Amino acid sequence: MPDIPVTTQPTDRRIGLLATALKGRLTELGEQAAERILAPSGTVAYRRLVPIEELRASCRAHLAFTLSSLTGRHGAAPATATALRRAGQGVPLPAVIAAYHAGGRMLLEELTAEARNAGHHGLEALPDGAARLLGLIETGANEITAAYRHASGAATGQVGSPALAELFDGTARTTEALWRAADALRLPYDGLFVVLVADPPPGPAPELGNRLAAHGIASAWSHTAGLLAGLVSVRDQRTLERLLTVLQRQATLRYGVSPAFTSLAECPTGLRLARLALAAADTAGPRVVRFDDGPLAGLVADSPDVAARMARSVLGALLDLPAEQRTVLIGTLTAWYAASGSTDKAARALHCHANTVRQRLRRIHALTGRTVTDPVGTAELYAALQSLRTLPPSALR
């Protein structure tokens, strides 16, 4: 956790200028923050458990991140790395929070002094002044609590707590039950969440949790129905994008990702949609598959019998053609959709003349009774293609 406060959004441009001025004093400010934390009335645990040079370096790192955030530049937050380090050193969470507030007060004092030196009457004279910064500090303190507890919990190696099972199976429904589950899992009660599933499980769940935690993303994990399922607190859209980036860069297995939701009561639906995203994933496609990226494929995976009947009804005689002819027509239709309905682009992708594409589309019309110029027919053909891609060939016989 940070020993000083962090921010996630740029404030008033003038505050950004003040922050830029303070960045030139990072070494000095880092020492001041460490002294504030180690003051006689400050945090005793830090004097006993954290080497002074390490504390100064940590303060400098968090100051640099915070001041850069105030100028509108968003780098990787050092918060989780600090949290894991402090938890490993045995620093109690209250001491980490106390150090965070001590650094926060120092930063506010320095920004206020810089504002006055710049001719303002203090931060309160700026639209996004002291009130906004204090709000960010309190928000950061709440995030610190959740992430620090997650780091401590992950170190125990425990997987599949009853609280997570209750969220995933819908047993926890009341506000009180949801609060208890969130507290047991060391996750926020509200915010933005997604469910991840992976098959097969990529080793012990705490390792995956720690990899995400290293990027400031808190999560809880369990094994369910042969899958590794995780409830991930992404807090906001920016963190969600960071989660997807981390998974895309590091994924060695395939992940299904649910749509984002804001209430823990939606965990059962999140788990179901994440599993559908994974089930509908193209084995030759991306390793991280969001349900929102292909909801139609998810519906096919959810009702394979209905999807198979629909595909047989829509494609009709086309499915009875010899394999070579069927493959050519299906490939042409697939290329036409991939080209957003452009015959010329589809022809280039297929290495043939545009008239050849038109002739094949006319034959598809003759075989199926559906034309790509009709909105309803186009939608039905596309749904049938999704079924062909997702379902095994035996399901369509």
Coordinates of C-alpha atoms in Angstrom, one line a residue:
M1 CA 0.0 0.0 0.0
P2 CA 1.2 3.5 -0.5
D3 CA 2.9 5.3 2.4
I4 CA 1.5 8.5 0.9
P5 CA -1.8 9.1 -1.0
V6 CA -2.3 8.3 -4.7
T7 CA -4.7 9.9 -7.2
T8 CA -6.2 8.5 -10.4
Q9 CA -7.5 11.6 -12.2
P10 CA -6.0 15.0 -13.2
T11 CA -7.5 17.9 -11.3
D12 CA -7.6 21.7 -12.1
R13 CA -4.8 22.7 -14.5
R14 CA -3.4 25.0 -11.9
I15 CA -3.0 22.2 -9.5
G16 CA -1.2 20.3 -12.2
L17 CA 1.2 23.2 -12.4
L18 CA 1.7 23.2 -8.7
A19 CA 2.4 19.4 -8.8
T20 CA 4.9 20.0 -11.6
A21 CA 6.7 22.5 -9.4
L22 CA 6.8 20.0 -6.5
K23 CA 8.2 17.2 -8.7
G24 CA 11.5 19.1 -8.7
R25 CA 11.8 18.5 -4.9
L26 CA 11.1 14.8 -4.8
T27 CA 14.2 13.8 -2.8
E28 CA 13.5 16.5 -0.2
L29 CA 9.8 15.7 0.0
G30 CA 10.5 12.0 0.2
E31 CA 12.7 12.6 3.3
Q32 CA 10.0 14.9 4.8
A33 CA 7.3 12.2 4.3
A34 CA 9.5 9.6 5.9
E35 CA 10.3 11.9 8.9
R36 CA 6.6 12.5 9.3
I37 CA 5.8 8.8 9.3
L38 CA 8.7 8.1 11.8
A39 CA 7.9 11.1 14.1
P40 CA 7.7 10.3 17.8
S41 CA 3.9 10.7 17.6
G42 CA 3.8 8.8 14.3
T43 CA 3.9 5.1 13.4
V44 CA 5.9 3.0 15.7
A45 CA 5.7 -0.1 13.6
Y46 CA 7.6 1.6 10.8
R47 CA 10.5 2.5 13.0
R48 CA 10.8 -1.2 14.1
L49 CA 10.0 -3.0 10.8
V50 CA 10.9 -0.8 7.8
P51 CA 14.5 0.2 7.0
I52 CA 14.7 4.0 6.7
E53 CA 16.2 4.0 3.2
E54 CA 13.5 1.7 2.0
L55 CA 10.8 4.0 3.5
R56 CA 12.4 7.0 1.8
A57 CA 12.5 5.3 -1.6
S58 CA 8.9 4.2 -1.2
C59 CA 7.8 7.7 -0.3
R60 CA 9.6 9.1 -3.3
A61 CA 8.0 6.5 -5.6
H62 CA 4.5 7.3 -4.4
L63 CA 5.1 11.1 -4.4
A64 CA 6.3 10.8 -8.0
F65 CA 3.2 8.8 -9.0
T66 CA 0.8 11.1 -7.2
L67 CA 2.3 14.3 -8.6
S68 CA 2.4 12.8 -12.1
S69 CA -1.3 11.9 -11.7
L70 CA -2.1 15.5 -10.7
T71 CA -0.5 16.6 -14.0
G72 CA -2.6 14.2 -16.0
R73 CA 0.0 11.5 -16.5
H74 CA -0.9 8.0 -15.4
G75 CA 1.8 5.5 -14.9
A76 CA 1.8 2.2 -13.0
A77 CA 0.8 2.7 -9.4
P78 CA 3.4 1.4 -6.8
A79 CA 0.6 0.8 -4.2
T80 CA 0.3 -3.0 -4.4
A81 CA 4.0 -3.6 -4.5
T82 CA 4.3 -1.6 -1.3
A83 CA 1.3 -3.4 0.2
L84 CA 2.9 -6.8 -0.4
R85 CA 6.2 -5.6 1.0
R86 CA 4.6 -4.2 4.2
A87 CA 2.5 -7.3 4.7
G88 CA 5.6 -9.4 4.4
Q89 CA 7.4 -7.2 6.9
G90 CA 4.6 -7.7 9.4
V91 CA 3.5 -4.0 9.4
P92 CA -0.1 -4.0 10.8
L93 CA -2.8 -2.5 8.5
P94 CA -3.6 0.3 10.9
A95 CA 0.0 1.4 10.8
V96 CA 0.0 1.4 7.0
I97 CA -3.2 3.5 7.0
A98 CA -1.7 5.9 9.6
A99 CA 1.5 6.3 7.5
Y100 CA -0.7 6.9 4.4
H101 CA -2.6 9.7 6.2
A102 CA 0.7 11.2 7.5
G103 CA 2.1 11.4 4.0
G104 CA -1.3 12.8 2.8
R105 CA -1.3 15.6 5.3
M106 CA 2.3 16.5 4.3
L107 CA 1.4 16.6 0.6
L108 CA -1.6 18.8 1.2
E109 CA 0.5 21.2 3.3
E110 CA 3.2 21.4 0.6
L111 CA 0.6 21.9 -2.2
T112 CA -1.1 24.6 -0.1
A113 CA 2.2 26.4 0.5
E114 CA 3.1 26.1 -3.2
A115 CA -0.3 27.6 -4.1
R116 CA 0.3 30.6 -1.9
N117 CA 3.8 31.1 -3.3
A118 CA 2.1 31.1 -6.8
G119 CA -0.2 33.9 -5.7
H120 CA -3.3 31.9 -4.8
H121 CA -4.9 32.0 -1.3
G122 CA -4.4 28.3 -0.9
L123 CA -5.9 25.2 -2.5
E124 CA -9.4 26.3 -1.5
A125 CA -9.1 29.1 -4.1
L126 CA -8.9 26.5 -6.9
P127 CA -12.1 24.7 -8.2
D128 CA -10.6 21.2 -7.6
G129 CA -8.8 22.2 -4.4
A130 CA -8.4 20.8 -0.9
A131 CA -11.8 19.2 -0.8
R132 CA -11.1 17.1 -3.9
L133 CA -7.7 16.0 -2.7
L134 CA -9.1 15.1 0.7
G135 CA -11.7 13.0 -1.0
L136 CA -9.0 11.2 -3.0
I137 CA -7.1 10.5 0.1
E138 CA -10.1 8.9 1.8
T139 CA -10.9 6.9 -1.4
G140 CA -7.3 5.7 -1.4
A141 CA -7.4 4.7 2.2
N142 CA -10.4 2.5 1.4
E143 CA -8.6 0.9 -1.5
I144 CA -5.5 0.4 0.7
T145 CA -7.6 -1.5 3.2
A146 CA -9.1 -3.8 0.6
A147 CA -5.8 -4.5 -1.3
Y148 CA -3.7 -4.9 1.9
R149 CA -6.2 -7.5 3.3
H150 CA -6.2 -9.3 -0.1
A151 CA -2.4 -9.4 -0.1
S152 CA -2.4 -10.9 3.5
G153 CA -5.1 -13.4 2.5
A154 CA -3.4 -14.5 -0.7
A155 CA -0.3 -15.3 1.4
T156 CA -2.2 -17.9 3.3
G157 CA -2.8 -19.9 0.2
Q158 CA -6.5 -20.4 1.0
V159 CA -8.7 -20.9 -2.1
G160 CA -12.5 -21.2 -2.4
S161 CA -13.8 -19.5 0.7
P162 CA -17.4 -20.1 1.7
A163 CA -18.1 -16.4 1.1
L164 CA -17.1 -16.6 -2.5
A165 CA -19.2 -19.8 -3.0
E166 CA -22.2 -17.9 -1.5
L167 CA -21.7 -15.1 -4.0
F168 CA -21.3 -17.3 -7.0
D169 CA -24.3 -19.6 -6.2
G170 CA -26.6 -16.7 -5.2
T171 CA -26.9 -17.7 -1.5
A172 CA -25.8 -14.3 -0.4
R173 CA -28.6 -12.0 -1.4
T174 CA -29.4 -9.6 1.4
T175 CA -27.4 -6.4 2.0
E176 CA -26.1 -7.8 5.2
A177 CA -25.0 -11.1 3.6
L178 CA -23.3 -9.2 0.8
W179 CA -21.4 -7.0 3.3
R180 CA -20.2 -10.0 5.2
A181 CA -19.0 -11.7 2.0
A182 CA -17.2 -8.6 0.8
D183 CA -15.5 -8.3 4.2
A184 CA -14.5 -12.0 4.3
L185 CA -13.0 -11.7 0.8
R186 CA -11.3 -8.4 1.6
L187 CA -12.9 -6.8 -1.4
P188 CA -14.9 -3.6 -1.7
Y189 CA -18.6 -3.8 -1.2
D190 CA -19.4 -1.7 -4.2
G191 CA -17.7 -0.3 -7.3
L192 CA -17.2 -2.2 -10.5
F193 CA -16.6 -6.0 -10.8
V194 CA -16.1 -8.7 -13.4
V195 CA -15.9 -12.5 -13.1
L196 CA -13.0 -14.4 -14.8
V197 CA -12.9 -18.1 -15.6
A198 CA -10.0 -20.1 -17.0
D199 CA -9.9 -23.7 -18.1
P200 CA -7.8 -25.6 -17.2
P201 CA -6.9 -23.9 -13.9
P202 CA -3.5 -22.1 -14.3
G203 CA -1.9 -23.5 -11.1
P204 CA -2.7 -22.4 -7.6
A205 CA -5.3 -19.6 -7.4
P206 CA -3.3 -17.4 -5.1
E207 CA -0.6 -17.1 -7.8
L208 CA -3.0 -15.6 -10.3
G209 CA -4.4 -13.4 -7.6
N210 CA -0.9 -12.1 -6.8
R211 CA -0.1 -11.4 -10.4
L212 CA -3.2 -9.2 -10.6
A213 CA -2.5 -7.7 -7.2
A214 CA 1.0 -6.6 -8.5
H215 CA -0.9 -4.4 -10.9
G216 CA -3.2 -2.9 -8.2
I217 CA -6.2 -5.2 -8.9
A218 CA -7.8 -7.1 -6.0
S219 CA -9.5 -10.4 -6.5
A220 CA -10.8 -13.6 -4.9
W221 CA -10.6 -17.1 -6.4
S222 CA -12.2 -20.5 -6.2
H223 CA -12.4 -23.8 -8.2
T224 CA -15.9 -24.5 -9.5
A225 CA -17.1 -27.1 -12.0
G226 CA -13.6 -27.8 -13.2
L227 CA -12.8 -24.1 -13.8
L228 CA -10.8 -21.5 -11.9
A229 CA -13.3 -18.7 -11.2
G230 CA -12.3 -15.3 -9.9
L231 CA -14.3 -12.3 -8.7
V232 CA -12.2 -9.2 -9.6
S233 CA -12.7 -5.7 -8.2
V234 CA -11.9 -3.3 -11.1
R235 CA -13.3 -0.2 -9.4
D236 CA -13.6 1.8 -12.6
Q237 CA -13.3 1.6 -16.4
R238 CA -9.6 2.5 -16.3
T239 CA -8.8 -0.4 -14.0
L240 CA -10.9 -2.8 -16.2
E241 CA -8.9 -1.9 -19.2
R242 CA -5.7 -2.5 -17.2
L243 CA -7.0 -5.9 -16.2
L244 CA -7.6 -6.8 -19.8
T245 CA -4.2 -5.6 -20.8
V246 CA -2.5 -7.6 -18.1
L247 CA -4.4 -10.8 -19.1
Q248 CA -3.7 -10.2 -22.8
R249 CA 0.0 -9.8 -22.2
Q250 CA 0.5 -12.6 -19.8
A251 CA -2.2 -15.2 -20.8
T252 CA -0.9 -18.6 -21.6
L253 CA -4.5 -20.1 -21.2
R254 CA -7.9 -18.9 -22.4
Y255 CA -10.0 -16.7 -20.2
G256 CA -13.7 -15.9 -20.3
V257 CA -14.6 -12.4 -18.9
S258 CA -18.1 -11.4 -17.9
P259 CA -19.6 -8.0 -18.5
A260 CA -18.9 -5.5 -15.7
F261 CA -21.4 -5.2 -12.9
T262 CA -21.9 -2.9 -9.9
S263 CA -23.5 -5.1 -7.3
L264 CA -22.1 -8.3 -5.7
A265 CA -25.7 -9.7 -6.0
E266 CA -25.0 -10.0 -9.7
C267 CA -22.1 -12.5 -9.2
P268 CA -24.1 -15.6 -10.3
T269 CA -25.0 -13.9 -13.6
G270 CA -21.4 -12.8 -14.0
L271 CA -20.1 -16.3 -13.5
R272 CA -22.6 -17.7 -16.0
L273 CA -21.7 -15.2 -18.7
A274 CA -18.0 -15.6 -18.1
R275 CA -18.4 -19.3 -18.6
L276 CA -20.4 -18.7 -21.7
A277 CA -17.7 -16.4 -23.1
L278 CA -15.1 -19.1 -22.5
A279 CA -17.3 -21.8 -24.0
A280 CA -18.0 -19.8 -27.1
A281 CA -14.3 -18.8 -27.6
D282 CA -12.7 -19.5 -30.9
T283 CA -9.7 -21.8 -30.3
A284 CA -7.8 -19.9 -33.0
G285 CA -8.9 -16.5 -31.6
P286 CA -7.7 -14.3 -28.7
R287 CA -6.9 -15.8 -25.4
V288 CA -9.0 -13.3 -23.5
V289 CA -12.7 -13.4 -24.5
R290 CA -15.2 -11.0 -23.2
F291 CA -18.9 -11.9 -23.3
D292 CA -19.6 -8.4 -24.6
D293 CA -17.3 -8.9 -27.6
G294 CA -19.5 -11.8 -28.9
P295 CA -22.8 -12.0 -27.1
L296 CA -24.4 -14.0 -29.9
A297 CA -21.8 -16.7 -29.6
G298 CA -22.5 -16.8 -25.9
L299 CA -26.2 -17.3 -26.6
V300 CA -25.3 -20.2 -28.9
A301 CA -23.2 -21.8 -26.3
D302 CA -26.0 -21.3 -23.7
S303 CA -28.6 -23.1 -25.8
P304 CA -26.7 -25.5 -28.2
D305 CA -29.8 -27.6 -29.0
V306 CA -31.8 -24.5 -30.0
A307 CA -28.8 -23.1 -31.9
A308 CA -28.3 -26.3 -33.9
R309 CA -32.0 -26.4 -34.8
M310 CA -31.8 -22.7 -35.9
A311 CA -28.7 -23.3 -38.0
R312 CA -30.3 -26.3 -39.7
S313 CA -33.5 -24.3 -40.4
V314 CA -31.7 -21.3 -41.8
L315 CA -29.0 -22.9 -43.8
G316 CA -31.1 -25.8 -45.0
A317 CA -29.9 -27.4 -48.2
L318 CA -26.5 -25.6 -48.0
L319 CA -25.5 -28.0 -45.2
D320 CA -26.3 -31.0 -47.5
L321 CA -23.8 -30.0 -50.2
P322 CA -20.6 -31.9 -50.7
A323 CA -18.0 -30.8 -48.2
E324 CA -15.9 -28.8 -50.7
Q325 CA -18.8 -26.8 -52.0
R326 CA -20.2 -26.2 -48.5
T327 CA -16.8 -24.9 -47.3
V328 CA -16.5 -22.5 -50.3
L329 CA -20.0 -21.0 -49.6
I330 CA -19.6 -20.8 -45.9
G331 CA -16.1 -19.2 -46.3
T332 CA -17.5 -16.6 -48.7
L333 CA -20.3 -15.7 -46.4
T334 CA -17.9 -15.4 -43.5
A335 CA -15.6 -13.2 -45.5
W336 CA -18.5 -11.0 -46.5
Y337 CA -19.5 -10.4 -42.9
A338 CA -15.8 -9.8 -41.9
A339 CA -15.7 -7.2 -44.7
S340 CA -18.7 -5.4 -43.2
G341 CA -20.8 -6.3 -46.2
S342 CA -18.3 -5.1 -48.8
T343 CA -18.2 -7.4 -51.8
D344 CA -14.9 -5.9 -53.0
K345 CA -13.2 -6.3 -49.7
A346 CA -14.5 -9.8 -49.3
A347 CA -13.2 -10.6 -52.8
R348 CA -9.7 -9.3 -52.0
A349 CA -9.7 -11.4 -48.8
L350 CA -10.7 -14.5 -50.8
H351 CA -8.4 -13.8 -53.7
C352 CA -11.1 -13.9 -56.2
H353 CA -13.2 -11.5 -58.4
A354 CA -16.0 -9.5 -56.9
N355 CA -18.4 -11.1 -59.4
T356 CA -17.4 -14.5 -58.0
V357 CA -18.5 -13.3 -54.5
R358 CA -21.8 -12.1 -55.9
Q359 CA -22.4 -15.4 -57.7
R360 CA -21.8 -17.3 -54.5
L361 CA -24.1 -15.0 -52.5
R362 CA -26.8 -15.6 -55.0
R363 CA -26.4 -19.3 -54.7
I364 CA -26.6 -19.0 -50.9
H365 CA -29.9 -17.2 -51.5
A366 CA -31.1 -20.0 -53.7
L367 CA -30.2 -22.6 -51.1
T368 CA -31.4 -20.9 -48.0
G369 CA -34.1 -18.5 -49.2
R370 CA -32.3 -15.7 -47.4
T371 CA -30.4 -12.8 -49.0
V372 CA -27.8 -10.6 -47.5
T373 CA -29.7 -7.5 -48.8
D374 CA -32.5 -8.2 -46.4
P375 CA -31.9 -7.2 -42.7
V376 CA -33.8 -10.1 -41.3
G377 CA -32.2 -12.6 -43.6
T378 CA -28.8 -11.2 -42.9
A379 CA -29.3 -11.5 -39.2
E380 CA -30.4 -15.1 -39.5
L381 CA -27.5 -16.0 -41.7
Y382 CA -25.0 -14.5 -39.3
A383 CA -26.6 -16.3 -36.3
A384 CA -26.4 -19.5 -38.2
L385 CA -22.7 -18.9 -39.0
Q386 CA -22.0 -18.4 -35.3
S387 CA -23.7 -21.7 -34.6
L388 CA -21.5 -23.4 -37.2
R389 CA -18.4 -21.9 -35.7
T390 CA -19.3 -22.7 -32.1
L391 CA -21.0 -26.1 -32.3
P392 CA -19.4 -29.4 -33.2
P393 CA -20.3 -30.8 -36.6
S394 CA -22.1 -33.7 -35.1
A395 CA -24.6 -31.3 -33.5
L396 CA -25.8 -30.1 -36.9
R397 CA -26.5 -33.6 -38.4

